[in-house]
Short mmCIF file of C-alpha atoms and ligand atoms in Angstrom, two decimals:
data_model
loop_
_atom_site.label_atom_id
_atom_site.label_comp_id
_atom_site.label_asym_id
_atom_site.label_seq_id
_atom_site.Cartn_x
_atom_site.Cartn_y
_atom_site.Cartn_z
CA MET A 1 212.70 152.03 91.62
CA LYS A 2 210.03 152.93 94.36
CA VAL A 3 206.45 150.58 95.29
CA THR A 4 203.80 150.93 97.62
CA VAL A 5 202.56 149.13 99.67
CA SER A 6 199.00 149.78 100.81
CA LEU A 7 196.72 148.39 103.57
CA ILE A 8 193.05 149.46 103.63
CA LYS A 9 190.54 147.54 105.00
CA ALA A 10 186.84 148.32 106.30
CA ASP A 11 184.34 146.14 108.47
CA VAL A 12 181.67 144.86 105.58
CA GLY A 13 180.26 142.01 107.19
CA SER A 14 181.16 139.15 109.80
CA VAL A 15 179.74 136.26 111.11
CA ALA A 16 178.27 135.14 114.68
CA GLY A 17 178.22 138.54 115.21
CA HIS A 18 181.45 140.61 114.97
CA ALA A 19 184.03 137.55 115.26
CA LEU A 20 185.13 136.75 111.85
CA VAL A 21 184.96 137.47 107.87
CA PRO A 22 183.33 134.31 106.63
CA GLU A 23 185.64 132.60 103.76
CA GLU A 24 183.15 133.79 100.68
CA ILE A 25 183.72 137.37 101.45
CA LYS A 26 187.37 136.80 101.42
CA LYS A 27 186.67 134.37 98.32
CA LEU A 28 185.12 137.39 96.52
CA ALA A 29 187.85 139.97 97.63
CA GLU A 30 190.38 137.24 96.12
CA GLU A 31 188.95 137.18 92.48
CA SER A 32 188.48 141.11 92.23
CA LEU A 33 192.01 142.01 93.05
CA ILE A 34 193.47 138.82 90.76
CA ASN A 35 191.71 140.68 88.11
CA ALA A 36 193.41 143.87 89.48
CA MET A 37 196.95 142.03 88.98
CA GLU A 38 196.36 140.50 85.72
CA THR A 39 195.46 143.96 84.17
CA GLU A 40 198.02 145.45 85.91
CA LYS A 41 196.82 147.47 88.24
CA ILE A 42 198.66 146.53 91.18
CA ILE A 43 201.51 144.61 91.06
CA ASP A 44 200.80 141.71 93.62
CA PHE A 45 197.74 141.38 96.71
CA ARG A 46 197.24 139.25 99.82
CA ILE A 47 193.83 139.00 101.38
CA PHE A 48 193.18 138.55 105.77
CA ASN A 49 190.98 138.89 108.37
CA ALA A 50 191.65 140.12 111.56
CA GLY A 51 188.54 139.29 113.25
CA ASP A 52 185.38 141.31 111.54
CA ASP A 53 187.68 143.13 109.55
CA LEU A 54 188.40 141.99 106.17
CA GLU A 55 192.16 143.59 105.17
CA LEU A 56 193.92 144.39 101.63
CA LEU A 57 197.45 144.48 101.62
CA MET A 58 198.62 145.42 97.39
CA THR A 59 201.56 146.80 96.66
CA HIS A 60 201.47 148.92 93.03
CA ARG A 61 204.10 151.19 91.98
CA LYS A 62 200.70 154.57 91.68
CA GLY A 63 202.15 156.12 95.24
CA VAL A 64 200.15 157.00 98.32
CA ASP A 65 196.78 158.68 98.11
CA SER A 66 195.88 156.99 94.04
CA GLN A 67 193.03 157.55 92.91
CA GLU A 68 192.90 154.32 91.07
CA ILE A 69 194.19 152.65 94.02
CA HIS A 70 191.54 153.60 96.63
CA GLY A 71 188.53 153.19 93.97
CA LEU A 72 189.38 149.67 93.80
CA ALA A 73 190.03 149.37 97.17
CA TRP A 74 185.73 151.14 97.67
CA GLU A 75 184.63 148.83 94.87
CA VAL A 76 186.14 145.76 96.22
CA PHE A 77 184.42 146.97 100.08
CA LYS A 78 181.70 147.45 98.23
CA LYS A 79 181.33 144.05 96.71
CA CYS A 80 182.01 142.15 99.35
CA ALA A 81 179.42 144.50 101.39
CA ASP A 82 176.12 143.76 99.22
CA LYS A 83 177.29 139.78 99.43
CA ALA A 84 177.77 140.73 102.75
CA LYS A 85 173.96 142.18 103.50
CA GLU A 86 172.98 138.76 100.86
CA MET A 87 174.30 136.51 103.21
CA LYS A 88 172.59 138.71 105.94
CA LEU A 89 176.26 138.59 108.15
CA TYR A 90 176.30 140.82 111.08
CA GLY A 91 176.98 144.88 110.41
CA ALA A 92 177.27 143.87 106.29
CA GLY A 93 178.56 146.89 104.66
CA GLN A 94 179.26 148.90 108.85
CA ASP A 95 182.72 150.69 107.67
CA LEU A 96 181.09 152.15 104.35
CA LEU A 97 179.79 155.29 106.21
CA LYS A 98 179.75 156.77 103.22
CA ASP A 99 177.41 156.21 99.18
CA ALA A 100 180.17 157.84 97.21
CA PHE A 101 183.85 157.65 95.96
CA SER A 102 185.49 160.77 94.79
CA GLY A 103 188.84 160.08 94.48
CA ASN A 104 190.18 159.39 98.32
CA ILE A 105 188.69 156.81 100.12
CA ARG A 106 189.84 158.51 103.83
CA GLY A 107 187.27 159.55 105.56
CA LEU A 108 184.46 157.29 103.95
CA GLY A 109 185.22 154.53 106.85
CA PRO A 110 187.85 152.44 105.72
CA GLY A 111 191.34 152.42 107.87
CA ILE A 112 194.49 153.21 104.67
CA ALA A 113 198.39 152.82 105.84
CA GLU A 114 200.27 153.09 102.87
CA MET A 115 204.00 154.17 102.39
CA GLU A 116 206.10 154.77 99.12
CA PHE A 117 209.70 153.66 99.20
CA THR A 118 212.74 152.65 97.70
CA GLU A 119 212.96 149.19 97.66
CA ARG A 120 216.39 148.25 99.06
CA LYS A 121 217.96 144.68 97.38
CA ALA A 122 216.43 142.78 100.31
CA GLU A 123 213.38 144.50 102.33
CA PRO A 124 212.02 143.01 105.02
CA LEU A 125 208.45 144.30 105.97
CA ILE A 126 206.10 142.97 108.65
CA VAL A 127 202.28 143.86 108.66
CA PHE A 128 200.54 144.04 111.66
CA MET A 129 196.78 144.16 111.70
CA MET A 130 194.57 144.37 114.77
CA ASP A 131 190.91 144.37 116.19
CA LYS A 132 188.51 145.46 118.86
CA THR A 133 190.77 148.61 120.02
CA GLU A 134 191.80 151.42 118.01
CA PRO A 135 195.29 153.55 115.92
CA GLY A 136 196.86 155.14 119.86
CA ALA A 137 196.81 151.19 120.64
CA PHE A 138 200.30 150.77 118.45
CA ASN A 139 201.56 154.49 120.04
CA LEU A 140 203.57 151.99 122.78
CA PRO A 141 205.12 148.70 120.58
CA ILE A 142 205.53 151.79 117.38
CA PHE A 143 207.69 153.51 120.18
CA LYS A 144 210.07 150.79 121.84
CA ILE A 145 210.56 149.40 118.09
CA PHE A 146 212.18 152.96 117.19
CA ALA A 147 213.17 154.52 120.53
CA ASP A 148 213.49 152.00 123.21
CA PRO A 149 217.04 150.85 123.52
CA PHE A 150 215.90 148.03 126.13
CA ASN A 151 213.32 146.67 123.15
CA THR A 152 215.41 147.34 120.48
CA ALA A 153 219.90 146.21 121.22
CA GLY A 154 220.51 148.06 117.58
CA LEU A 155 219.30 151.76 119.13
CA VAL A 156 222.71 150.89 120.98
CA ILE A 157 225.00 148.98 119.23
CA ASP A 158 224.14 149.52 115.28
CA PRO A 159 225.82 152.44 114.41
CA SER A 160 223.27 152.96 110.96
CA MET A 161 220.65 153.42 113.90
CA HIS A 162 222.30 154.87 116.60
CA SER A 163 221.54 158.54 115.64
CA GLY A 164 217.61 157.44 116.01
CA PHE A 165 214.46 158.26 114.33
CA VAL A 166 211.96 160.76 113.49
CA PHE A 167 207.89 159.83 114.60
CA GLU A 168 205.26 162.04 112.44
CA ILE A 169 202.59 162.53 115.37
CA TRP A 170 199.35 163.47 115.17
CA ASP A 171 196.37 165.27 117.36
CA ILE A 172 193.04 163.71 116.04
CA LEU A 173 190.98 165.64 118.13
CA GLU A 174 192.78 169.33 116.71
CA HIS A 175 193.48 167.32 113.58
CA ARG A 176 196.83 168.91 112.94
CA ARG A 177 200.82 167.02 113.30
CA VAL A 178 203.44 167.83 114.56
CA PHE A 179 207.56 165.82 113.93
CA MET A 180 209.38 165.24 117.17
CA ARG A 181 212.69 163.77 116.87
CA ALA A 182 214.12 160.41 119.31
CA PRO A 183 216.50 160.54 121.14
CA GLU A 184 216.51 164.37 121.73
CA GLU A 185 213.07 164.75 122.23
CA LEU A 186 211.72 161.00 124.33
CA TYR A 187 209.69 162.44 127.28
CA SER A 188 207.94 164.84 124.84
CA ILE A 189 207.39 162.53 122.75
CA LEU A 190 206.14 160.34 125.37
CA ALA A 191 204.17 163.11 127.24
CA LEU A 192 201.66 163.33 124.60
CA ILE A 193 201.65 159.37 122.72
CA GLY A 194 200.83 158.94 126.16
CA ALA A 195 196.98 160.10 125.72
CA LYS A 196 196.91 157.53 123.18
CA SER A 197 193.34 158.41 122.52
CA ARG A 198 194.45 161.69 121.82
CA PHE A 199 197.56 161.59 120.16
CA VAL A 200 198.43 158.81 117.59
CA ILE A 201 201.89 158.05 115.17
CA LYS A 202 201.04 158.27 111.58
CA ARG A 203 204.49 157.60 110.27
CA VAL A 204 208.38 157.11 111.24
CA TYR A 205 211.40 158.38 109.37
CA PRO A 206 214.73 157.18 108.99
CA LYS A 207 217.36 160.51 109.81
CA GLY A 208 219.49 160.04 107.00
CA GLY A 209 222.75 158.29 106.80
CA LYS A 210 222.07 154.60 105.20
CA LEU A 211 217.85 155.00 104.15
CA PRO A 212 216.24 158.34 102.05
CA ALA A 213 215.54 160.71 105.61
CA GLU A 214 211.59 161.74 102.88
CA GLU A 215 211.06 157.21 103.08
CA PRO A 216 208.84 156.76 106.07
CA VAL A 217 209.64 153.31 107.60
CA ALA A 218 206.76 152.84 109.53
CA VAL A 219 203.32 153.87 108.75
CA ILE A 220 199.91 153.74 110.95
CA SER A 221 196.02 154.00 110.12
CA THR A 222 194.67 156.59 112.09
CA GLU A 223 191.04 157.46 111.08
CA LYS A 224 188.49 157.82 113.39
CA LEU A 225 185.00 156.27 112.84
CA TYR A 226 183.43 158.42 114.71
CA GLN A 227 184.83 161.63 113.16
CA VAL A 228 183.19 160.53 110.18
CA ALA A 229 180.12 159.51 111.34
CA GLY A 230 179.36 161.81 113.91
CA GLU A 231 178.47 159.08 116.31
CA TYR A 232 179.67 155.83 117.84
CA VAL A 233 180.28 153.36 115.05
CA GLY A 234 182.41 150.65 116.29
CA LYS A 235 186.35 151.04 116.99
CA ASP A 236 189.09 152.02 114.82
CA ASP A 237 190.42 148.69 114.49
CA PRO A 238 194.08 149.48 113.18
CA VAL A 239 196.79 148.50 110.54
CA ALA A 240 200.50 149.32 110.46
CA ILE A 241 203.01 148.21 108.13
CA VAL A 242 207.08 148.41 109.17
CA ARG A 243 210.62 147.90 107.65
CA ALA A 244 213.00 146.59 109.10
CA GLN A 245 216.37 145.50 108.79
CA SER A 246 219.76 146.68 107.47
CA GLY A 247 219.91 150.04 110.14
CA LEU A 248 216.64 149.71 110.90
CA PRO A 249 215.21 147.41 113.97
CA ALA A 250 215.60 143.90 113.10
CA VAL A 251 212.49 142.03 113.26
CA GLY A 252 213.19 140.02 116.16
CA GLU A 253 213.11 143.57 117.98
CA ILE A 254 210.18 144.10 115.88
CA LEU A 255 208.07 141.50 117.30
CA GLU A 256 209.84 141.99 120.46
CA ALA A 257 207.35 144.76 121.19
CA PHE A 258 204.19 142.44 121.04
CA ALA A 259 205.81 140.41 124.34
CA PHE A 260 204.16 142.86 126.08
CA PRO A 261 200.35 143.13 125.90
CA HIS A 262 199.59 146.02 127.07
CA LEU A 263 196.05 147.72 128.12
CA VAL A 264 194.10 149.93 125.02
CA SER A 265 191.01 150.72 124.54
CA GLY A 266 188.09 148.95 122.57
CA TRP A 267 187.06 145.26 123.42
CA MET A 268 183.34 144.81 124.29
CA ARG A 269 181.16 148.07 121.93
CA GLY A 270 184.25 150.22 122.12
CA SER A 271 183.81 150.50 125.66
CA HIS A 272 186.53 148.66 127.87
CA ASN A 273 190.35 148.54 128.87
CA GLY A 274 191.80 145.47 128.06
CA PRO A 275 195.01 143.55 127.23
CA ILE A 276 196.47 143.24 123.24
CA MET A 277 196.42 139.80 122.37
CA PRO A 278 199.03 139.02 119.57
CA VAL A 279 197.43 135.91 118.20
CA PRO A 280 198.40 133.19 114.47
CA PHE A 281 195.96 133.99 111.85
CA ARG A 282 193.98 131.53 113.19
CA TYR A 283 193.13 132.60 116.73
CA SER A 284 191.86 135.84 115.01
CA LYS A 285 188.05 136.09 115.53
CA CYS A 286 187.58 137.73 119.23
CA THR A 287 185.52 135.46 121.20
CA ARG A 288 185.04 136.39 125.67
CA PHE A 289 183.50 139.18 125.39
CA ASP A 290 184.41 140.17 122.19
CA GLY A 291 187.89 140.44 122.84
CA PRO A 292 190.36 140.66 124.42
CA PRO A 293 191.69 143.05 121.00
CA ARG A 294 193.72 141.40 119.41
CA CYS A 295 196.86 141.20 116.72
CA ILE A 296 198.38 139.19 113.96
CA SER A 297 201.71 140.04 112.13
CA ALA A 298 202.26 138.62 108.47
CA GLY A 299 205.92 138.83 107.39
CA PHE A 300 207.05 139.16 103.80
CA GLN A 301 209.99 139.86 101.64
CA LEU A 302 209.60 142.31 98.77
CA CYS A 303 210.75 141.53 95.74
CA ASN A 304 210.26 144.29 92.80
CA GLY A 305 206.65 144.66 94.09
CA LYS A 306 206.05 140.78 94.51
CA LEU A 307 205.04 140.02 98.31
CA ILE A 308 207.33 136.68 99.38
CA GLY A 309 204.66 135.29 102.33
CA PRO A 310 203.27 135.86 104.54
CA VAL A 311 204.63 134.45 107.58
CA ASP A 312 202.34 134.26 110.02
CA MET A 313 204.84 136.12 112.47
CA PHE A 314 202.69 135.44 115.88
CA ASP A 315 201.92 131.10 115.42
CA ASP A 316 205.27 131.09 117.73
CA PRO A 317 205.33 129.33 121.00
CA ALA A 318 208.13 132.07 121.96
CA PHE A 319 204.47 134.34 122.06
CA ASP A 320 202.85 131.99 124.43
CA TYR A 321 203.89 133.46 127.68
CA ALA A 322 202.47 137.39 126.51
CA ARG A 323 199.13 135.27 125.21
CA GLN A 324 198.87 133.57 129.00
CA LYS A 325 199.88 137.11 130.24
CA ALA A 326 196.94 138.84 128.15
CA ASN A 327 194.28 135.93 129.65
CA GLU A 328 195.04 136.63 133.11
CA ILE A 329 194.74 140.43 132.78
CA ALA A 330 192.12 139.81 130.42
CA GLU A 331 190.10 137.40 133.42
CA TYR A 332 191.33 140.29 136.42
CA MET A 333 189.97 143.24 134.08
CA ARG A 334 186.80 141.38 133.54
CA ARG A 335 185.94 140.69 137.15
CA HIS A 336 185.41 145.08 137.20
CA GLY A 337 182.37 144.61 135.52
CA PRO A 338 181.48 147.99 135.15
CA PHE A 339 183.37 150.45 136.96
CA GLU A 340 186.16 152.09 135.62
CA PRO A 341 189.10 151.40 134.74
CA HIS A 342 187.48 148.28 133.24
CA ARG A 343 185.03 150.28 131.73
CA LEU A 344 186.62 153.69 130.05
CA SER A 345 185.86 156.16 131.53
CA ALA A 346 182.49 158.28 130.81
CA GLU A 347 184.60 161.12 128.08
CA GLU A 348 186.26 157.92 126.71
CA MET A 349 183.54 156.16 126.15
CA GLU A 350 181.97 155.78 122.71
CA TYR A 351 178.19 154.71 123.99
CA THR A 352 176.80 155.71 127.21
CA THR A 353 173.69 155.94 128.83
CA LEU A 354 174.31 158.30 131.52
CA PRO A 355 173.06 161.34 129.71
CA LYS A 356 169.70 159.37 129.91
CA VAL A 357 170.21 157.98 133.80
CA LEU A 358 171.12 161.62 135.14
CA ASP A 359 168.04 163.02 133.09
CA SER A 360 165.37 160.18 134.36
CA LEU A 361 166.75 161.31 138.09
CA LYS A 362 166.10 164.89 137.47
CA GLY A 363 163.36 165.56 139.92
CA ARG A 364 165.31 162.62 142.65
CA PHE A 365 168.22 164.63 142.74
CA GLU A 366 168.29 166.64 146.25
CA GLN A 367 170.95 169.43 146.16
CA LEU A 368 173.75 169.07 148.65
C1 F6R B 401 183.17 146.03 119.16
C2 F6R B 401 182.87 145.48 118.86
C3 F6R B 401 181.39 144.35 119.97
C4 F6R B 401 180.05 145.09 119.36
C5 F6R B 401 179.19 144.62 120.13
C6 F6R B 401 177.55 145.60 120.18
O1 F6R B 401 184.33 147.35 118.44
O2 F6R B 401 181.78 145.45 117.76
O3 F6R B 401 182.09 144.03 121.02
O4 F6R B 401 180.65 147.02 119.92
O5 F6R B 401 178.68 143.56 120.18
O6 F6R B 401 177.54 145.49 118.98
P1 F6R B 401 175.93 145.85 118.26
O7 F6R B 401 175.76 147.13 119.26
O8 F6R B 401 176.06 145.67 116.79
O9 F6R B 401 174.81 144.17 119.06
MG1 MG B 402 182.24 144.41 113.74
MG1 MG B 403 186.73 144.98 114.08
#
């Protein structure tokens, strides 16, 4: 029987600026989802916070884009946003950009990663939740996990992975997508996804063999808030779900991709490049210069749709080096202050005073 895993998230308000979702709000979300479980809308759930983002991880049998499940998430976010307003939390309701729910939560502000698949004899699931960055931040690690043999040993030595994977890549500017095959089209895939603010990996599929080719093995949220709102309203703090083992990358190969704190855009005011730091749940709060951007990871086994876990996957001294490296890079980048490439280029900035500054200098510019 197929199971659907839905990870739906929104910033509904936080404490001390954009730092943390308080316990009261997580509790409220939990109560609603316990109720949904009791009435058998969902099979199981877990609540997380990635910094200031409230994360609802749910399992059910309703498939992707289910009106019932999206409606449930919307209700929970609305309720939490109301409470956040009452508590005068910062940015209360900030990601709920539209008022009316009309069947699908897509395009209303929250981010969504969900996939439906046949649950295997043993089904390990790794969930990633990032704060203070954008969907393209997943391009590099997801590519490494499913296409780089220097990261994933199984691509070379496991016969069932040797033929590679198919990447579904979205052009979020032109609203179109393309399916590309690895390793056959590696260089072309990289030509696209290296431009991470425009081309983002949406899903990864197996090429058949042990696993049905039409069932995804990884999915990433790709919502862009500014495209919904028409103006800067914050970064899009993405999430991802990755299935592991038995013909797929091993859990350790999946996590290995985060041992390198690569540069992502986001951080302060959504307008700076900085390293992404893999942290345990307890450090999922962005403080220094509203950052540096962070990623937490929760590991599960699925049991007939029930979630066994979470295991706090980055709560391991083996990731201390990545964290130390991230701190060194953060320090190095910060010393650039308002200079590029720490500050994003003008075209990539989510907001800027440049047009106003130029305007105020109109009369003083002399032609050269
Ligand atoms: C980044 C982020 C924060 C805010 C910054 C200013 O994604 O959320 O860095 O951009 O704290 O916030 P406002 O404009 O709300 O004062
Ligand atoms: Mg916020
Ligand atoms: Mg956030």
